[in-house]
Every structure is written in structure tokens, then in C-alpha cells.
């Protein structure tokens, strides 16, 4: 494991946040798997840079000014661990999906900002990211964005956003 591997992992996250998705093939292995894609749109569940790019588009459709501020990054063997804060402002619906790829929940935009800590685990192969999974503060995100606790009006907006997302899917 080298500092180059840490740089590759951090760069993959920066590319996803910035939207420079054409460059993902320089840091993501063709057979890479995103273990977090199970709650994401079906096009995020494919292997390689295409799946990672789909995840980036999904996140960026919901959050403007998306950034990952890296606090620490450590490597051991073929693993790199990145502790960071993801921040952004919710400008679009944040839609989650079930195992069959159907819309599970839709959180309509609140215009609020959030900044939540995350830990990303990335496995390396041939100098490229080949596997990703994460631990996130989803409750903190929901509180900051006004999803939790939901008001009656927001619950109605969620139901409407879910119906719209299901029709669009």
C-alpha cells in the first residue's frame, strides 16, 4: 500500500463530488463494486466507473455544492479508510430504492445545508478502487435537512415526491 493509493481514493471521492466523471476510469477499476449501491437507483448497481458515475449523478441531483472534506486517510494492506465530512445543500429530491430497484422513499428538497461525518472503506487492486462501502451519519443528515422529525406538511410532500419519483422511474 502506498500514499499513491490514498491519493487515488481521495481523488475518486473528489471526482464524484465535482462531477468530473470522465476521469473516474483513471481511479476506479473496471470490475469495481459499490456495496452502498443497494439503496441507490438501478443504474448505480453496475460494476466499474459507470456505476460510480451513476452514484455521483444521483447524489449531485439532490445536493448542490457537494464536497467531501477529508480529515484522515489511512492505508493497511489493500484497504484505504477515509474519514471525511460530506456537505452540500439539498436542491432536488433525495430518492432511495429497494432491492428490486423500486422507489422506497423520496425526500423533497428543503434548500437546507448539511454536513455529516462519514467513513469510506475502499479496497485497491492494480492501483485502482475495486470495492467501496461506507458508514454514514444518516440520522444527522435527516435532522439537518429537516426530514426528521417530519412535520405533517413534510410527510405529505414526501408522499407526493415518492409518487413522482416512482412515475419517473
Coordinates of C-alpha atoms in Angstrom, one line a residue:
X1 CA 0.0 0.0 0.0
X2 CA 1.4 3.4 -0.9
X3 CA 0.5 7.0 -0.4
X4 CA -0.5 6.9 -4.1
X5 CA -3.3 4.5 -3.2
X6 CA -4.6 7.0 -0.6
X7 CA -4.4 9.8 -3.2
X8 CA -6.3 7.6 -5.7
X9 CA -9.1 7.0 -3.2
X10 CA -9.4 10.7 -2.2
X11 CA -9.3 11.7 -5.8
X12 CA -12.2 9.2 -6.6
X13 CA -14.3 11.0 -4.0
X14 CA -13.3 14.5 -5.2
X15 CA -14.2 13.5 -8.8
X16 CA -17.6 12.2 -7.8
X17 CA -18.3 15.5 -5.9
X18 CA -17.1 17.8 -8.6
X19 CA -18.8 16.0 -11.5
X20 CA -15.6 15.3 -13.5
X21 CA -17.0 11.8 -14.2
X22 CA -15.0 11.1 -17.4
X23 CA -11.9 10.8 -15.2
X24 CA -13.3 8.1 -12.9
X25 CA -11.8 5.4 -15.2
X26 CA -8.4 6.6 -14.1
X27 CA -9.1 5.7 -10.5
X28 CA -11.9 3.1 -10.5
X29 CA -11.3 -0.5 -11.6
X30 CA -13.5 -1.9 -14.4
X31 CA -14.8 -4.5 -12.0
X32 CA -15.3 -2.2 -9.0
X33 CA -18.3 -2.8 -6.8
X34 CA -20.0 -0.1 -4.7
X35 CA -21.5 -2.0 -1.7
X36 CA -23.7 1.0 -0.9
X37 CA -25.5 0.9 -4.2
X38 CA -28.2 -1.3 -2.9
X39 CA -30.2 1.8 -1.8
X40 CA -29.4 3.7 -5.0
X41 CA -31.0 3.8 -8.4
X42 CA -30.6 0.6 -10.5
X43 CA -28.0 2.2 -12.9
X44 CA -25.7 2.7 -9.8
X45 CA -25.6 -1.1 -9.3
X46 CA -23.4 -1.9 -12.3
X47 CA -19.7 -2.6 -11.9
X48 CA -16.9 -0.2 -12.7
X49 CA -16.6 3.5 -13.4
X50 CA -20.2 3.6 -14.9
X51 CA -21.7 2.6 -11.6
X52 CA -19.7 5.0 -9.6
X53 CA -20.6 7.8 -12.1
X54 CA -24.3 6.9 -11.7
X55 CA -23.9 7.3 -7.9
X56 CA -22.3 10.7 -8.4
X57 CA -25.1 11.8 -10.7
X58 CA -27.7 10.6 -8.1
X59 CA -26.0 12.5 -5.3
X60 CA -25.5 15.6 -7.3
X61 CA -29.1 15.6 -8.5
X62 CA -30.1 16.0 -4.8
X63 CA -27.2 18.1 -3.4
X64 CA -25.6 21.3 -4.8
X65 CA -22.2 22.3 -3.6
X66 CA -21.4 18.7 -2.8
X67 CA -18.0 18.3 -1.1
X68 CA -16.0 15.7 0.8
X69 CA -13.6 17.3 3.3
X70 CA -11.1 14.7 4.2
X71 CA -10.0 14.6 7.9
X72 CA -7.8 11.4 7.8
X73 CA -6.9 8.7 5.4
X74 CA -5.1 5.6 6.4
X75 CA -4.0 2.5 4.5
X76 CA -3.4 -1.1 5.6
X77 CA -2.8 -3.9 3.2
X78 CA -5.2 -3.4 0.2
X79 CA -7.6 -1.2 2.2
X80 CA -7.8 2.6 2.4
X81 CA -10.0 4.2 5.0
X82 CA -11.1 7.8 4.5
X83 CA -12.8 9.7 7.4
X84 CA -14.5 12.8 6.0
X85 CA -17.4 15.2 6.2
X86 CA -19.8 15.3 3.3
X87 CA -21.6 18.6 2.9
X88 CA -24.0 20.2 0.5
X89 CA -27.4 21.9 0.1
X90 CA -30.4 19.9 -0.8
X91 CA -31.8 21.3 -4.1
X92 CA -33.5 18.2 -5.5
X93 CA -35.4 15.2 -4.2
X94 CA -33.2 12.6 -2.5
X95 CA -34.7 9.2 -3.6
X96 CA -33.8 5.8 -2.2
X97 CA -34.6 2.5 -3.7
X98 CA -35.4 -1.0 -2.6
X99 CA -33.6 -4.3 -3.6
X100 CA -35.8 -4.6 -6.7
X101 CA -34.9 -1.1 -7.8
X102 CA -38.3 0.4 -7.0
X103 CA -38.6 3.8 -5.3
X104 CA -38.6 3.3 -1.5
X105 CA -38.5 6.8 -0.2
X106 CA -38.3 10.3 -1.6
X107 CA -37.3 13.3 0.5
X108 CA -38.3 16.5 -1.3
X109 CA -35.8 19.4 -1.4
X110 CA -35.6 21.6 1.7
X111 CA -33.0 24.0 0.5
X112 CA -31.1 23.4 3.7
X113 CA -27.4 22.7 4.1
X114 CA -26.0 19.6 5.8
X115 CA -22.5 18.5 6.9
X116 CA -22.2 14.9 8.1
X117 CA -19.3 12.7 9.0
X118 CA -18.7 9.5 7.0
X119 CA -16.1 6.8 6.9
X120 CA -15.4 5.3 3.4
X121 CA -13.6 1.9 3.1
X122 CA -12.0 1.3 -0.3
X123 CA -10.2 -1.8 -1.4
X124 CA -7.5 -1.4 -4.0
X125 CA -6.4 -3.7 -6.9
X126 CA -3.8 -2.8 -9.5
X127 CA -3.7 0.8 -8.1
X128 CA -7.4 1.3 -8.6
X129 CA -10.5 1.3 -6.4
X130 CA -12.1 -2.1 -6.7
X131 CA -14.6 -2.1 -3.8
X132 CA -16.3 0.6 -1.7
X133 CA -18.5 0.6 1.4
X134 CA -19.2 3.3 3.9
X135 CA -20.5 4.2 7.4
X136 CA -22.6 7.4 7.3
X137 CA -24.5 9.6 9.8
X138 CA -27.8 9.3 8.0
X139 CA -29.8 10.4 11.1
X140 CA -27.7 13.5 11.4
X141 CA -28.2 14.2 7.7
X142 CA -32.0 13.8 8.1
X143 CA -32.1 16.1 11.1
X144 CA -30.0 18.8 9.5
X145 CA -32.1 18.7 6.3
X146 CA -35.4 18.8 8.2
X147 CA -36.5 15.3 7.3
X148 CA -36.5 14.2 11.0
X149 CA -38.8 14.7 12.8
X150 CA -41.1 15.2 9.9
X151 CA -43.9 17.7 10.1
X152 CA -47.4 16.7 8.7
X153 CA -46.8 19.0 5.7
X154 CA -43.4 17.4 5.0
X155 CA -44.9 13.9 5.2
X156 CA -47.4 15.0 2.6
X157 CA -44.6 16.4 0.5
X158 CA -42.7 13.1 0.9
X159 CA -45.7 11.1 -0.3
X160 CA -46.1 13.4 -3.3
X161 CA -42.3 13.2 -4.1
X162 CA -42.4 9.4 -3.9
X163 CA -45.3 9.2 -6.3
X164 CA -43.5 11.5 -8.8
X165 CA -40.2 9.6 -8.5
X166 CA -42.0 6.2 -9.0
X167 CA -43.7 7.5 -12.1
X168 CA -40.4 8.8 -13.5
X169 CA -38.5 5.5 -12.7

